[in-house]
Short mmCIF file of C-alpha atoms in Angstrom, two decimals:
data_model
loop_
_atom_site.label_atom_id
_atom_site.label_comp_id
_atom_site.label_asym_id
_atom_site.label_seq_id
_atom_site.Cartn_x
_atom_site.Cartn_y
_atom_site.Cartn_z
CA UNK A 1 -0.18 -9.70 -24.13
CA UNK A 2 -1.93 -7.31 -21.76
CA UNK A 3 -3.38 -3.97 -22.81
CA UNK A 4 -4.12 -1.01 -20.53
CA UNK A 5 -6.97 1.29 -21.50
CA UNK A 6 -8.08 4.52 -19.80
CA UNK A 7 -11.85 4.34 -19.28
CA UNK A 8 -12.38 7.70 -17.60
CA UNK A 9 -10.65 10.61 -15.92
CA UNK A 10 -11.93 12.62 -12.94
CA UNK A 11 -10.34 15.99 -12.12
CA UNK A 12 -10.30 17.33 -8.55
CA UNK A 13 -9.75 20.83 -7.24
CA UNK A 14 -6.92 19.74 -4.94
CA UNK A 15 -3.77 17.74 -5.64
CA UNK A 16 -4.22 14.05 -4.78
CA UNK A 17 -1.49 12.86 -2.39
CA UNK A 18 -2.48 9.17 -2.19
CA UNK A 19 -5.03 6.71 -3.54
CA UNK A 20 -6.18 3.33 -2.26
CA UNK A 21 -8.97 0.91 -3.17
CA UNK A 22 -11.08 -0.64 -0.42
CA UNK A 23 -14.50 -2.31 -0.14
CA UNK A 24 -15.98 0.52 1.91
CA UNK A 25 -19.63 -0.58 1.61
CA UNK A 26 -18.93 -4.34 2.02
CA UNK A 27 -20.64 -5.11 -1.30
CA UNK A 28 -17.75 -6.78 -3.10
CA UNK A 29 -16.76 -3.64 -5.00
CA UNK A 30 -13.61 -1.60 -4.37
CA UNK A 31 -14.03 2.13 -3.73
CA UNK A 32 -11.29 4.71 -4.41
CA UNK A 33 -10.04 6.42 -1.25
CA UNK A 34 -8.08 9.59 -1.96
CA UNK A 35 -6.26 12.02 0.29
CA UNK A 36 -5.63 15.57 -0.84
CA UNK A 37 -3.12 18.32 -0.17
CA UNK A 38 -5.94 20.20 1.54
CA UNK A 39 -6.20 17.56 4.30
CA UNK A 40 -9.25 15.68 3.02
CA UNK A 41 -9.83 11.92 3.02
CA UNK A 42 -12.62 11.10 0.57
CA UNK A 43 -14.24 7.81 -0.46
CA UNK A 44 -15.89 7.51 -3.88
CA UNK A 45 -18.10 5.04 -5.70
CA UNK A 46 -17.60 4.70 -9.45
CA UNK A 47 -20.42 3.48 -11.69
CA UNK A 48 -18.76 2.19 -14.86
CA UNK A 49 -22.09 1.84 -16.61
CA UNK A 50 -24.04 4.91 -17.61
CA UNK A 51 -21.21 7.36 -18.14
CA UNK A 52 -18.82 6.38 -15.37
CA UNK A 53 -20.59 8.40 -12.68
CA UNK A 54 -18.52 9.22 -9.60
CA UNK A 55 -20.33 9.62 -6.27
CA UNK A 56 -18.85 10.73 -2.96
CA UNK A 57 -19.84 8.29 -0.19
CA UNK A 58 -17.55 9.28 2.69
CA UNK A 59 -15.41 12.24 3.72
CA UNK A 60 -13.36 13.68 6.56
CA UNK A 61 -12.12 17.24 5.96
CA UNK A 62 -9.92 19.75 7.73
CA UNK A 63 -7.20 17.29 8.70
CA UNK A 64 -3.49 18.17 8.56
CA UNK A 65 -1.90 16.96 5.30
CA UNK A 66 -1.22 13.24 5.36
CA UNK A 67 2.27 11.80 5.59
CA UNK A 68 1.20 8.12 5.51
CA UNK A 69 -1.93 5.96 5.58
CA UNK A 70 -2.84 2.34 6.28
CA UNK A 71 -6.20 0.57 5.90
CA UNK A 72 -7.62 -2.40 7.82
CA UNK A 73 -10.13 -3.48 10.48
CA UNK A 74 -8.51 -1.98 13.57
CA UNK A 75 -11.51 -1.75 15.93
CA UNK A 76 -12.85 -5.20 15.01
CA UNK A 77 -16.28 -4.37 13.62
CA UNK A 78 -15.77 -6.11 10.29
CA UNK A 79 -15.36 -2.94 8.22
CA UNK A 80 -12.21 -1.14 7.04
CA UNK A 81 -10.74 1.67 9.14
CA UNK A 82 -8.23 4.25 7.94
CA UNK A 83 -5.15 4.96 10.06
CA UNK A 84 -3.47 8.18 9.00
CA UNK A 85 -0.27 9.84 10.13
CA UNK A 86 -0.40 13.61 9.75
CA UNK A 87 2.19 16.33 9.42
CA UNK A 88 1.15 17.43 12.92
CA UNK A 89 2.86 14.27 14.32
CA UNK A 90 -0.47 12.68 15.28
CA UNK A 91 -1.78 9.22 14.33
CA UNK A 92 -5.56 9.20 13.75
CA UNK A 93 -8.02 6.33 13.32
CA UNK A 94 -10.88 7.10 10.93
CA UNK A 95 -13.75 4.67 11.55
CA UNK A 96 -16.40 3.58 9.08
CA UNK A 97 -19.71 3.30 10.93
CA UNK A 98 -22.62 2.43 8.62
CA UNK A 99 -21.02 4.28 5.74
CA UNK A 100 -20.12 7.35 7.81
CA UNK A 101 -16.43 8.22 8.20
CA UNK A 102 -15.27 9.99 11.35
CA UNK A 103 -12.19 10.40 13.57
CA UNK A 104 -12.46 7.89 16.41
CA UNK A 105 -9.09 8.33 18.14
CA UNK A 106 -5.89 10.38 17.97
CA UNK A 107 -2.46 9.32 19.26
CA UNK A 108 0.49 11.76 19.55
CA UNK A 109 3.71 10.36 18.10
CA UNK A 110 6.22 13.05 19.08
CA UNK A 111 7.77 13.18 15.61
CA UNK A 112 6.74 12.99 11.98
CA UNK A 113 5.32 9.63 10.78
CA UNK A 114 7.06 8.25 7.70
CA UNK A 115 5.19 4.97 7.13
CA UNK A 116 2.02 3.30 8.44
CA UNK A 117 0.79 -0.26 7.89
CA UNK A 118 -2.27 -2.05 9.25
CA UNK A 119 -1.85 -5.82 9.66
CA UNK A 120 -2.70 -8.69 11.98
CA UNK A 121 0.28 -9.53 14.19
CA UNK A 122 -1.67 -11.34 16.93
CA UNK A 123 -3.81 -13.76 14.85
CA UNK A 124 -7.06 -12.40 16.35
CA UNK A 125 -10.12 -10.66 14.90
CA UNK A 126 -8.61 -7.18 14.94
CA UNK A 127 -5.68 -5.70 13.07
CA UNK A 128 -2.80 -3.87 14.66
CA UNK A 129 -0.95 -0.75 13.50
CA UNK A 130 2.79 -0.40 12.89
CA UNK A 131 4.12 3.13 12.40
CA UNK A 132 7.62 4.47 11.74
CA UNK A 133 8.71 8.02 12.59
CA UNK A 134 11.56 10.33 11.64
CA UNK A 135 13.31 9.84 15.00
CA UNK A 136 13.94 6.17 14.12
CA UNK A 137 11.19 4.67 16.28
CA UNK A 138 9.15 1.71 15.06
CA UNK A 139 5.99 1.29 17.15
CA UNK A 140 3.23 -1.30 17.20
CA UNK A 141 -0.26 -0.40 18.47
CA UNK A 142 -3.40 -2.41 19.21
CA UNK A 143 -6.97 -1.22 19.72
CA UNK A 144 -8.29 -1.35 23.28
CA UNK A 145 -11.74 0.03 24.16
CA UNK A 146 -11.62 3.47 22.52
CA UNK A 147 -7.96 4.15 21.71
CA UNK A 148 -4.72 2.77 20.31
CA UNK A 149 -2.51 1.20 22.98
CA UNK A 150 1.22 0.80 22.40
CA UNK A 151 2.27 -2.85 22.33
CA UNK A 152 5.95 -2.46 21.41
CA UNK A 153 8.55 0.18 20.57
CA UNK A 154 11.90 -0.39 18.88
CA UNK A 155 14.54 2.18 17.93
CA UNK A 156 16.06 1.49 14.54
CA UNK A 157 19.45 2.61 13.27
CA UNK A 158 17.93 4.37 10.24
CA UNK A 159 14.50 5.90 9.46
CA UNK A 160 12.23 3.98 7.06
CA UNK A 161 9.62 5.18 4.59
CA UNK A 162 7.66 2.12 3.47
CA UNK A 163 6.31 -0.89 5.40
CA UNK A 164 4.21 -3.79 4.08
CA UNK A 165 2.79 -6.99 5.62
CA UNK A 166 4.16 -10.37 4.59
CA UNK A 167 2.01 -13.50 4.72
CA UNK A 168 3.43 -16.99 5.08
CA UNK A 169 1.60 -20.27 4.55
CA UNK A 170 0.73 -21.93 7.85
CA UNK A 171 1.21 -18.79 9.98
CA UNK A 172 -2.04 -17.33 11.44
CA UNK A 173 -0.39 -13.92 11.87
CA UNK A 174 1.53 -11.54 9.62
CA UNK A 175 5.10 -10.38 9.74
CA UNK A 176 6.17 -7.18 8.00
CA UNK A 177 9.00 -5.92 5.80
CA UNK A 178 10.78 -2.62 5.26
CA UNK A 179 14.02 -1.25 3.86
CA UNK A 180 16.32 1.62 4.78
CA UNK A 181 18.80 3.97 3.13
CA UNK A 182 21.68 1.53 3.69
CA UNK A 183 20.07 -0.76 1.10
CA UNK A 184 19.02 -3.50 3.52
CA UNK A 185 15.66 -5.29 3.48
CA UNK A 186 14.33 -6.51 6.85
CA UNK A 187 11.64 -8.96 7.96
CA UNK A 188 10.21 -8.19 11.41
CA UNK A 189 7.73 -9.92 13.72
CA UNK A 190 5.85 -8.91 16.86
CA UNK A 191 6.12 -11.40 19.74
CA UNK A 192 6.33 -11.22 23.55
CA UNK A 193 5.73 -7.45 23.65
CA UNK A 194 8.70 -6.82 21.35
CA UNK A 195 9.51 -6.31 17.68
CA UNK A 196 12.02 -8.90 16.51
CA UNK A 197 14.20 -8.98 13.41
CA UNK A 198 13.69 -12.32 11.61
CA UNK A 199 15.64 -11.89 8.38
CA UNK A 200 17.86 -9.37 6.60
CA UNK A 201 19.43 -9.08 3.16
CA UNK A 202 21.21 -6.42 1.12
CA UNK A 203 19.13 -5.10 -1.78
CA UNK A 204 21.68 -2.55 -2.95
CA UNK A 205 20.94 1.17 -2.97
CA UNK A 206 18.67 3.30 -0.80
CA UNK A 207 15.26 1.58 -0.48
CA UNK A 208 12.36 4.00 -0.86
CA UNK A 209 9.45 1.59 -1.48
CA UNK A 210 8.53 -2.00 -0.67
CA UNK A 211 5.58 -4.04 -1.91
CA UNK A 212 4.37 -7.52 -1.00
CA UNK A 213 1.98 -10.00 -2.60
CA UNK A 214 1.53 -13.65 -3.51
CA UNK A 215 2.63 -13.78 -7.15
CA UNK A 216 2.98 -17.57 -7.35
CA UNK A 217 -0.25 -18.49 -5.51
CA UNK A 218 1.60 -20.74 -3.06
CA UNK A 219 0.33 -18.98 0.07
CA UNK A 220 3.54 -17.02 0.61
CA UNK A 221 4.24 -13.37 -0.12
CA UNK A 222 6.99 -12.25 -2.44
CA UNK A 223 8.71 -8.92 -1.73
CA UNK A 224 9.61 -6.15 -4.15
CA UNK A 225 12.00 -3.32 -3.30
CA UNK A 226 12.57 -0.06 -5.13
CA UNK A 227 16.12 1.19 -4.52
CA UNK A 228 17.81 4.34 -5.80
CA UNK A 229 14.45 5.28 -7.30
CA UNK A 230 14.64 2.98 -10.32
CA UNK A 231 15.99 -0.44 -9.37
CA UNK A 232 13.28 -3.06 -8.82
CA UNK A 233 14.37 -6.25 -7.03
CA UNK A 234 12.17 -9.26 -6.26
CA UNK A 235 12.76 -11.44 -3.18
CA UNK A 236 11.18 -14.48 -1.61
CA UNK A 237 11.41 -16.12 1.81
CA UNK A 238 12.99 -19.53 1.23
CA UNK A 239 13.41 -21.84 4.24
CA UNK A 240 13.18 -18.89 6.61
CA UNK A 241 15.76 -16.76 4.78
CA UNK A 242 15.42 -13.99 2.19
CA UNK A 243 16.49 -14.93 -1.33
CA UNK A 244 16.80 -12.61 -4.32
CA UNK A 245 15.11 -13.81 -7.53
CA UNK A 246 15.73 -11.07 -10.08
CA UNK A 247 16.05 -7.32 -10.62
CA UNK A 248 15.39 -4.81 -13.41
CA UNK A 249 15.94 -1.09 -13.88
CA UNK A 250 12.97 1.15 -14.60
CA UNK A 251 13.30 3.89 -17.25
CA UNK A 252 11.99 6.54 -14.84
CA UNK A 253 11.81 6.86 -11.03
CA UNK A 254 9.14 4.60 -9.50
CA UNK A 255 6.72 6.43 -7.21
CA UNK A 256 4.18 3.65 -6.54
CA UNK A 257 4.23 -0.15 -6.93
CA UNK A 258 2.01 -3.20 -6.31
CA UNK A 259 2.71 -6.93 -6.74
CA UNK A 260 0.50 -10.03 -6.80
CA UNK A 261 -1.50 -12.19 -9.19
CA UNK A 262 -4.16 -9.70 -10.17
CA UNK A 263 -5.17 -11.01 -13.61
CA UNK A 264 -5.54 -14.64 -14.55
CA UNK A 265 -2.99 -14.93 -17.33
CA UNK A 266 -0.93 -17.65 -15.69
CA UNK A 267 1.78 -15.46 -14.12
CA UNK A 268 2.16 -12.96 -11.32
CA UNK A 269 2.44 -9.24 -11.98
CA UNK A 270 4.46 -6.26 -10.83
CA UNK A 271 2.57 -3.03 -11.54
CA UNK A 272 4.58 0.16 -11.16
CA UNK A 273 3.69 3.82 -11.65
CA UNK A 274 6.44 6.28 -12.46
CA UNK A 275 7.20 9.95 -11.98
CA UNK A 276 6.22 10.69 -15.58
CA UNK A 277 2.81 8.95 -15.10
CA UNK A 278 3.78 5.82 -17.07
CA UNK A 279 2.24 2.60 -15.74
CA UNK A 280 4.24 -0.56 -16.42
CA UNK A 281 3.04 -4.14 -16.00
CA UNK A 282 5.85 -6.67 -15.52
CA UNK A 283 5.39 -10.43 -15.49
CA UNK A 284 7.21 -13.00 -13.38
CA UNK A 285 8.12 -16.10 -15.38
CA UNK A 286 10.57 -18.76 -14.19
CA UNK A 287 12.02 -16.47 -11.51
CA UNK A 288 12.62 -13.79 -14.15
CA UNK A 289 10.99 -10.36 -14.45
CA UNK A 290 9.76 -9.61 -17.97
CA UNK A 291 7.91 -6.57 -19.32
CA UNK A 292 4.34 -7.10 -20.45
CA UNK A 293 2.89 -3.69 -21.31
CA UNK A 294 2.92 0.00 -20.40
CA UNK A 295 0.76 3.12 -20.68
CA UNK A 296 1.48 6.82 -20.20
CA UNK A 297 -1.56 8.74 -18.97
CA UNK A 298 -0.45 12.36 -18.51
CA UNK A 299 1.74 14.73 -20.54
CA UNK A 300 3.10 16.47 -17.43
CA UNK A 301 3.80 14.66 -14.17
CA UNK A 302 6.37 14.52 -11.38
CA UNK A 303 4.65 11.87 -9.23
CA UNK A 304 1.86 9.31 -9.52
CA UNK A 305 0.10 6.77 -7.32
CA UNK A 306 -1.72 3.54 -8.20
CA UNK A 307 -4.13 1.10 -6.58
CA UNK A 308 -5.61 -2.17 -7.86
CA UNK A 309 -9.06 -3.58 -7.07
CA UNK A 310 -12.39 -4.83 -8.42
CA UNK A 311 -14.29 -1.56 -8.88
CA UNK A 312 -17.33 -2.89 -10.78
CA UNK A 313 -17.78 -6.25 -9.04
CA UNK A 314 -16.99 -8.42 -12.09
CA UNK A 315 -14.28 -10.39 -10.21
CA UNK A 316 -11.58 -8.79 -12.39
CA UNK A 317 -9.44 -5.99 -10.91
CA UNK A 318 -9.09 -2.57 -12.48
CA UNK A 319 -6.42 0.10 -11.94
CA UNK A 320 -6.78 3.60 -10.58
CA UNK A 321 -3.97 6.11 -10.92
CA UNK A 322 -3.66 9.53 -9.31
CA UNK A 323 -1.58 12.16 -11.12
CA UNK A 324 -1.64 15.67 -9.65
CA UNK A 325 -5.37 16.59 -9.57
CA UNK A 326 -6.47 13.79 -11.94
CA UNK A 327 -7.77 10.33 -11.12
CA UNK A 328 -7.68 7.79 -13.97
CA UNK A 329 -9.77 4.64 -14.12
CA UNK A 330 -7.95 2.02 -16.22
CA UNK A 331 -9.17 -1.31 -17.56
CA UNK A 332 -6.81 -4.24 -18.07
CA UNK A 333 -7.50 -6.28 -21.20
CA UNK A 334 -5.98 -9.53 -22.48
CA UNK A 335 -5.21 -9.60 -26.18
#
């Protein structure tokens, strides 16, 4: 049995619109990266010992509010970059140079970005960027010299709002997955200057979120979809085709979700955060989804965001959850 325990809470002046965890300083410890309604992107370091001190270690302010963000090594310098799509219809690359965060490039999109993912589609040392926009375009960009260069552009039948990379054993590059409001889940791949559909399956209901991660430790990603706000369905790629394993219905709308094998208790985990701030940990046993534990952090909430990473460098991931102006640091304990 797993137990979730709130270690500390940090309150900000502005509403937090997203939270991620990334090793910003390349020291083996994950740093919270938050975006705010005010247009800030801020990186923090949390010291769990000595009163859980929170230090700001990177910031870019004065940006338009964020619509979507992806993180990865885009320029190829071995450190994480932040690719953000703003409400001004511009895609920006924030570069981490020796611990300093700054805007390195800006690319007009022509319409509002709805989803951004950073992944390696070319099996080289740099990651590429895939971005979806409200006009139905799905574009892939690569970094050349000092700017993003468009590698491919595909017009989809429906707009999409969540994209995630999918890793497959034996493939040196990543494919990616997304769903649309018709309830279909797609696997796509970049090849020969085009974006190609590789697999498709009906998930049922409008898909608002997708998550990917290796829950079984076999080198292949599983895929989770959130449809109609509350239905969680788990899929795998079996012999090149998508196959549904199981599905459950959440008690409240799901606003953020992660999947993988985060804690060494013998099974993979689905970690979801709900509109009422409840965090639920689900296990995956014998191709069945089973509930492990849950925790409600806030009395009043309409949306929440989670990220998972090793904040203190003890080789065991912690949780961070953003609810309105509050950021919670949560330990995961085995009982």
